[in-house]
Amino acid sequence: MSATDRTAEFPTMHASAEATQPRRLPWWASLLAALCGGLLLDAAGPGLGWWPLALPAVALILLSSWHQRARWGLLVGAIAGLAFWGPHISWLTLYLGLVPWAGLTGVMAAWFALCGMLLAFATRGLARAPWVAARPARLALAQSLTVGGLWVLREGVQSSWPYGGFAWGRLAHTQATGWFAESVSWLGFAGLSGLLAAAVAVAVAVWLVPGATSRLRVIGAAGIAATLALLAIVPVATLPHDGTLRIAAIQGNSKSGIFDDRENGDVFRDHAEETTRLLDELEAAGESVDLIVWPENSAEYDLPGNALRDFQVAGLAKRAGAPIVAGSILQDPDGSYTNSAIVWDADGATGQRYDKRFPVPFAEYMPNREFFHFFAPDLVDLVQLEYSAGQRPAVMEIDTPAGPIAAGLAICFDIIFDQQAEEMVDGGAQVILAPTNNADFGRTDESVQQLQIARLRAIETGRALVNISTVGTSAVVAPDGSALDSLTPFTSDALVAEVPLVAGATPALRFGGAIAGGWMLLGALGCAGAAWGAWNARSTRDSYAPRRARSS
């Protein structure tokens, strides 16, 4: 029997097969969607800050791999990842050149590629799973929840591995200045990323799902609109206040980058002089502050061991009538180094200390030094000190004129990790201090990106946050995400703000881990269902092949 005869004999079967065949973009459109989606996702993030573009960006990335073969999903995922991460972290090239940028971009794009492969496998496999695919609405829902889970899974893995991960460039970060920022206090970073990805996935699913009706598409659009409207109107979760604290933070505008031409003591002097100027202004106005915060590395090396600087900081604290939290590089008795924040009062060092818990690989320590030295000896040799990960609590008890307070500490990139937020809140932090040094990134988007992540962190934890940099961008952020005070980058200045002292945990901190785990579980279950669908399709095809051979 010829192919024409078989088609004539089984016209209903062939028509049904065509109607239920999963729809997908042609190869050229898939490649273009991946490229444009990655670029738009960068434009949506802090920097340009065109946050509404996050939704079409995710839609294009999903479209590029939807119902594709897994190998093709791997390719378009890599393209989307390169298109996003390349410009998003281009600030790495300012002083360090192309090699570190290319390395980190490659690793992050690899996670995108693996995610694209899983998205393709899951959406295609679920469309072949009989129980799921029997109803278009059921299939669209299963695919959308799976996609949301896989998106969260990718962000979770990239935030943990390798070398402690890089919790940057998450979908939730695009909403720092958008309508959905307040919802992070209820959902957490992972929860918001997953919900946005799943909402966009519904739009893609109802367009490409086999057998979708106009009614289903209308219902899908209504569901998306309702979800986004709810995210937009939900108020920030509020926590009880227990008094206020008047905080000052010093931006010394120091030459504190790796390759800046400076003398020993210049960075310290810039911050001491700006503190003196601030105290002059406060005294002239008859005002005072309860706490002064200096940025990361502002006191340079071994502040406790330098008698002159010890005396100067103690003198400033005595004049202010308030303790000073200063950043300094310290060496422990075992020879290890830490990037630390220490507290000074009128009598000198109080013994309160926090050590950065997430030192940056390839910058503050060199993993696998001998291996990487073979490829880039000059760059590897720039990393001379090997900073150890801090083991001290993330909260310090500080005596202030307003009474003892519990301050959560997050030095520089500490602020991007969910674990740090959890430990600060679990430790009873009433306010968050986030000293940083962005001098190595100049006037690029890095400092803006970090400040926007810090803004979301303030909303998520329900606490005021002091983001103070040696050069900017510096601001005091209220628990609702609004700016209480901010400074112009690359100016010597100080900010002063009255911040609430907060107790308790937002829903995001109470349930954020479970929400993230739930999304990841949905992704895993969806992949399991897709594997069943792929196996079923293969079994059906194999069992039908002998019958076709016999009939011919």
PDB file of N, CA and C in Angstrom, residues 89-138:
ATOM      1  N   ILE A  89      26.658  42.426  32.343  1.00  0.00           N
ATOM      2  CA  ILE A  89      27.834  42.509  33.219  1.00  0.00           C
ATOM      3  C   ILE A  89      29.044  43.049  32.461  1.00  0.00           C
ATOM      4  N   SER A  90      28.793  43.889  31.472  1.00  0.00           N
ATOM      5  CA  SER A  90      29.895  44.472  30.708  1.00  0.00           C
ATOM      6  C   SER A  90      30.801  45.337  31.575  1.00  0.00           C
ATOM      7  N   TRP A  91      30.302  45.724  32.765  1.00  0.00           N
ATOM      8  CA  TRP A  91      31.120  46.518  33.677  1.00  0.00           C
ATOM      9  C   TRP A  91      32.390  45.787  34.128  1.00  0.00           C
ATOM     10  N   LEU A  92      32.410  44.483  33.975  1.00  0.00           N
ATOM     11  CA  LEU A  92      33.622  43.739  34.346  1.00  0.00           C
ATOM     12  C   LEU A  92      34.809  44.095  33.467  1.00  0.00           C
ATOM     13  N   THR A  93      34.552  44.589  32.267  1.00  0.00           N
ATOM     14  CA  THR A  93      35.644  44.862  31.339  1.00  0.00           C
ATOM     15  C   THR A  93      36.342  46.178  31.626  1.00  0.00           C
ATOM     16  N   LEU A  94      35.789  47.021  32.493  1.00  0.00           N
ATOM     17  CA  LEU A  94      36.311  48.368  32.673  1.00  0.00           C
ATOM     18  C   LEU A  94      37.784  48.361  33.064  1.00  0.00           C
ATOM     19  N   TYR A  95      38.122  47.601  34.097  1.00  0.00           N
ATOM     20  CA  TYR A  95      39.513  47.537  34.541  1.00  0.00           C
ATOM     21  C   TYR A  95      40.141  46.166  34.307  1.00  0.00           C
ATOM     22  N   LEU A  96      39.311  45.129  34.267  1.00  0.00           N
ATOM     23  CA  LEU A  96      39.857  43.773  34.230  1.00  0.00           C
ATOM     24  C   LEU A  96      39.923  43.191  32.827  1.00  0.00           C
ATOM     25  N   GLY A  97      39.319  43.849  31.841  1.00  0.00           N
ATOM     26  CA  GLY A  97      39.440  43.377  30.470  1.00  0.00           C
ATOM     27  C   GLY A  97      38.421  42.309  30.118  1.00  0.00           C
ATOM     28  N   LEU A  98      38.668  41.632  28.989  1.00  0.00           N
ATOM     29  CA  LEU A  98      37.695  40.724  28.411  1.00  0.00           C
ATOM     30  C   LEU A  98      37.671  39.339  29.056  1.00  0.00           C
ATOM     31  N   VAL A  99      38.794  38.887  29.594  1.00  0.00           N
ATOM     32  CA  VAL A  99      38.861  37.500  30.060  1.00  0.00           C
ATOM     33  C   VAL A  99      37.891  37.221  31.213  1.00  0.00           C
ATOM     34  N   PRO A 100      37.893  38.011  32.300  1.00  0.00           N
ATOM     35  CA  PRO A 100      36.920  37.737  33.373  1.00  0.00           C
ATOM     36  C   PRO A 100      35.477  37.870  32.900  1.00  0.00           C
ATOM     37  N   TRP A 101      35.230  38.886  32.062  1.00  0.00           N
ATOM     38  CA  TRP A 101      33.874  39.077  31.537  1.00  0.00           C
ATOM     39  C   TRP A 101      33.436  37.877  30.700  1.00  0.00           C
ATOM     40  N   ALA A 102      34.323  37.420  29.815  1.00  0.00           N
ATOM     41  CA  ALA A 102      33.981  36.275  28.960  1.00  0.00           C
ATOM     42  C   ALA A 102      33.769  35.018  29.793  1.00  0.00           C
ATOM     43  N   GLY A 103      34.587  34.835  30.833  1.00  0.00           N
ATOM     44  CA  GLY A 103      34.449  33.649  31.677  1.00  0.00           C
ATOM     45  C   GLY A 103      33.134  33.618  32.414  1.00  0.00           C
ATOM     46  N   LEU A 104      32.787  34.737  33.070  1.00  0.00           N
ATOM     47  CA  LEU A 104      31.532  34.772  33.835  1.00  0.00           C
ATOM     48  C   LEU A 104      30.327  34.735  32.898  1.00  0.00           C
ATOM     49  N   THR A 105      30.411  35.443  31.779  1.00  0.00           N
ATOM     50  CA  THR A 105      29.322  35.398  30.808  1.00  0.00           C
ATOM     51  C   THR A 105      29.099  33.982  30.303  1.00  0.00           C
ATOM     52  N   GLY A 106      30.202  33.273  30.043  1.00  0.00           N
ATOM     53  CA  GLY A 106      30.084  31.899  29.561  1.00  0.00           C
ATOM     54  C   GLY A 106      29.419  30.976  30.560  1.00  0.00           C
ATOM     55  N   VAL A 107      29.796  31.097  31.831  1.00  0.00           N
ATOM     56  CA  VAL A 107      29.211  30.239  32.863  1.00  0.00           C
ATOM     57  C   VAL A 107      27.721  30.534  33.021  1.00  0.00           C
ATOM     58  N   MET A 108      27.374  31.820  33.084  1.00  0.00           N
ATOM     59  CA  MET A 108      25.967  32.185  33.246  1.00  0.00           C
ATOM     60  C   MET A 108      25.137  31.788  32.022  1.00  0.00           C
ATOM     61  N   ALA A 109      25.726  31.946  30.826  1.00  0.00           N
ATOM     62  CA  ALA A 109      25.013  31.541  29.611  1.00  0.00           C
ATOM     63  C   ALA A 109      24.831  30.030  29.562  1.00  0.00           C
ATOM     64  N   ALA A 110      25.757  29.286  30.158  1.00  0.00           N
ATOM     65  CA  ALA A 110      25.611  27.826  30.194  1.00  0.00           C
ATOM     66  C   ALA A 110      24.376  27.427  30.983  1.00  0.00           C
ATOM     67  N   TRP A 111      24.095  28.140  32.084  1.00  0.00           N
ATOM     68  CA  TRP A 111      22.876  27.844  32.838  1.00  0.00           C
ATOM     69  C   TRP A 111      21.638  28.171  32.016  1.00  0.00           C
ATOM     70  N   PHE A 112      21.694  29.259  31.258  1.00  0.00           N
ATOM     71  CA  PHE A 112      20.595  29.595  30.353  1.00  0.00           C
ATOM     72  C   PHE A 112      20.397  28.492  29.315  1.00  0.00           C
ATOM     73  N   ALA A 113      21.522  27.982  28.795  1.00  0.00           N
ATOM     74  CA  ALA A 113      21.438  26.933  27.771  1.00  0.00           C
ATOM     75  C   ALA A 113      20.777  25.675  28.324  1.00  0.00           C
ATOM     76  N   LEU A 114      21.188  25.264  29.522  1.00  0.00           N
ATOM     77  CA  LEU A 114      20.589  24.085  30.134  1.00  0.00           C
ATOM     78  C   LEU A 114      19.111  24.309  30.420  1.00  0.00           C
ATOM     79  N   CYS A 115      18.779  25.524  30.832  1.00  0.00           N
ATOM     80  CA  CYS A 115      17.373  25.837  31.079  1.00  0.00           C
ATOM     81  C   CYS A 115      16.583  25.784  29.771  1.00  0.00           C
ATOM     82  N   GLY A 116      17.171  26.320  28.692  1.00  0.00           N
ATOM     83  CA  GLY A 116      16.497  26.250  27.397  1.00  0.00           C
ATOM     84  C   GLY A 116      16.259  24.822  26.953  1.00  0.00           C
ATOM     85  N   MET A 117      17.223  23.947  27.214  1.00  0.00           N
ATOM     86  CA  MET A 117      17.064  22.537  26.873  1.00  0.00           C
ATOM     87  C   MET A 117      15.911  21.918  27.654  1.00  0.00           C
ATOM     88  N   LEU A 118      15.852  22.207  28.955  1.00  0.00           N
ATOM     89  CA  LEU A 118      14.772  21.658  29.774  1.00  0.00           C
ATOM     90  C   LEU A 118      13.414  22.242  29.392  1.00  0.00           C
ATOM     91  N   LEU A 119      13.395  23.537  29.040  1.00  0.00           N
ATOM     92  CA  LEU A 119      12.132  24.143  28.611  1.00  0.00           C
ATOM     93  C   LEU A 119      11.620  23.474  27.342  1.00  0.00           C
ATOM     94  N   ALA A 120      12.527  23.243  26.404  1.00  0.00           N
ATOM     95  CA  ALA A 120      12.123  22.584  25.166  1.00  0.00           C
ATOM     96  C   ALA A 120      11.634  21.162  25.439  1.00  0.00           C
ATOM     97  N   PHE A 121      12.398  20.435  26.229  1.00  0.00           N
ATOM     98  CA  PHE A 121      12.036  19.052  26.550  1.00  0.00           C
ATOM     99  C   PHE A 121      10.695  18.998  27.274  1.00  0.00           C
ATOM    100  N   ALA A 122      10.506  19.889  28.249  1.00  0.00           N
ATOM    101  CA  ALA A 122       9.286  19.843  29.068  1.00  0.00           C
ATOM    102  C   ALA A 122       8.052  20.221  28.263  1.00  0.00           C
ATOM    103  N   THR A 123       8.128  21.326  27.517  1.00  0.00           N
ATOM    104  CA  THR A 123       6.941  21.752  26.771  1.00  0.00           C
ATOM    105  C   THR A 123       6.594  20.753  25.672  1.00  0.00           C
ATOM    106  N   ARG A 124       7.592  20.199  25.007  1.00  0.00           N
ATOM    107  CA  ARG A 124       7.352  19.223  23.944  1.00  0.00           C
ATOM    108  C   ARG A 124       6.836  17.904  24.520  1.00  0.00           C
ATOM    109  N   GLY A 125       7.467  17.456  25.614  1.00  0.00           N
ATOM    110  CA  GLY A 125       7.065  16.186  26.214  1.00  0.00           C
ATOM    111  C   GLY A 125       5.671  16.228  26.797  1.00  0.00           C
ATOM    112  N   LEU A 126       5.321  17.350  27.475  1.00  0.00           N
ATOM    113  CA  LEU A 126       3.991  17.463  28.055  1.00  0.00           C
ATOM    114  C   LEU A 126       2.913  17.473  26.973  1.00  0.00           C
ATOM    115  N   ALA A 127       3.242  18.029  25.818  1.00  0.00           N
ATOM    116  CA  ALA A 127       2.276  18.039  24.717  1.00  0.00           C
ATOM    117  C   ALA A 127       2.040  16.649  24.149  1.00  0.00           C
ATOM    118  N   ARG A 128       2.855  15.672  24.555  1.00  0.00           N
ATOM    119  CA  ARG A 128       2.701  14.293  24.096  1.00  0.00           C
ATOM    120  C   ARG A 128       2.238  13.355  25.211  1.00  0.00           C
ATOM    121  N   ALA A 129       2.034  13.900  26.398  1.00  0.00           N
ATOM    122  CA  ALA A 129       1.545  13.095  27.515  1.00  0.00           C
ATOM    123  C   ALA A 129       0.024  13.015  27.429  1.00  0.00           C
ATOM    124  N   PRO A 130      -0.556  11.833  27.210  1.00  0.00           N
ATOM    125  CA  PRO A 130      -1.998  11.721  26.917  1.00  0.00           C
ATOM    126  C   PRO A 130      -2.896  12.388  27.942  1.00  0.00           C
ATOM    127  N   TRP A 131      -2.671  12.136  29.243  1.00  0.00           N
ATOM    128  CA  TRP A 131      -3.578  12.687  30.248  1.00  0.00           C
ATOM    129  C   TRP A 131      -3.507  14.207  30.276  1.00  0.00           C
ATOM    130  N   VAL A 132      -2.309  14.768  30.084  1.00  0.00           N
ATOM    131  CA  VAL A 132      -2.147  16.229  30.112  1.00  0.00           C
ATOM    132  C   VAL A 132      -2.635  16.849  28.814  1.00  0.00           C
ATOM    133  N   ALA A 133      -2.221  16.257  27.690  1.00  0.00           N
ATOM    134  CA  ALA A 133      -2.523  16.851  26.393  1.00  0.00           C
ATOM    135  C   ALA A 133      -3.971  16.649  25.962  1.00  0.00           C
ATOM    136  N   ALA A 134      -4.732  15.819  26.698  1.00  0.00           N
ATOM    137  CA  ALA A 134      -6.112  15.548  26.299  1.00  0.00           C
ATOM    138  C   ALA A 134      -6.958  16.813  26.308  1.00  0.00           C
ATOM    139  N   ARG A 135      -6.634  17.744  27.178  1.00  0.00           N
ATOM    140  CA  ARG A 135      -7.370  19.002  27.260  1.00  0.00           C
ATOM    141  C   ARG A 135      -6.391  20.160  27.080  1.00  0.00           C
ATOM    142  N   PRO A 136      -6.609  21.047  26.120  1.00  0.00           N
ATOM    143  CA  PRO A 136      -5.690  22.168  25.895  1.00  0.00           C
ATOM    144  C   PRO A 136      -5.479  23.043  27.128  1.00  0.00           C
ATOM    145  N   ALA A 137      -6.537  23.292  27.893  1.00  0.00           N
ATOM    146  CA  ALA A 137      -6.403  24.130  29.090  1.00  0.00           C
ATOM    147  C   ALA A 137      -5.488  23.467  30.109  1.00  0.00           C
ATOM    148  N   ARG A 138      -5.656  22.158  30.281  1.00  0.00           N
ATOM    149  CA  ARG A 138      -4.815  21.419  31.222  1.00  0.00           C
ATOM    150  C   ARG A 138      -3.363  21.443  30.768  1.00  0.00           C
TER     151      ARG A 138
END
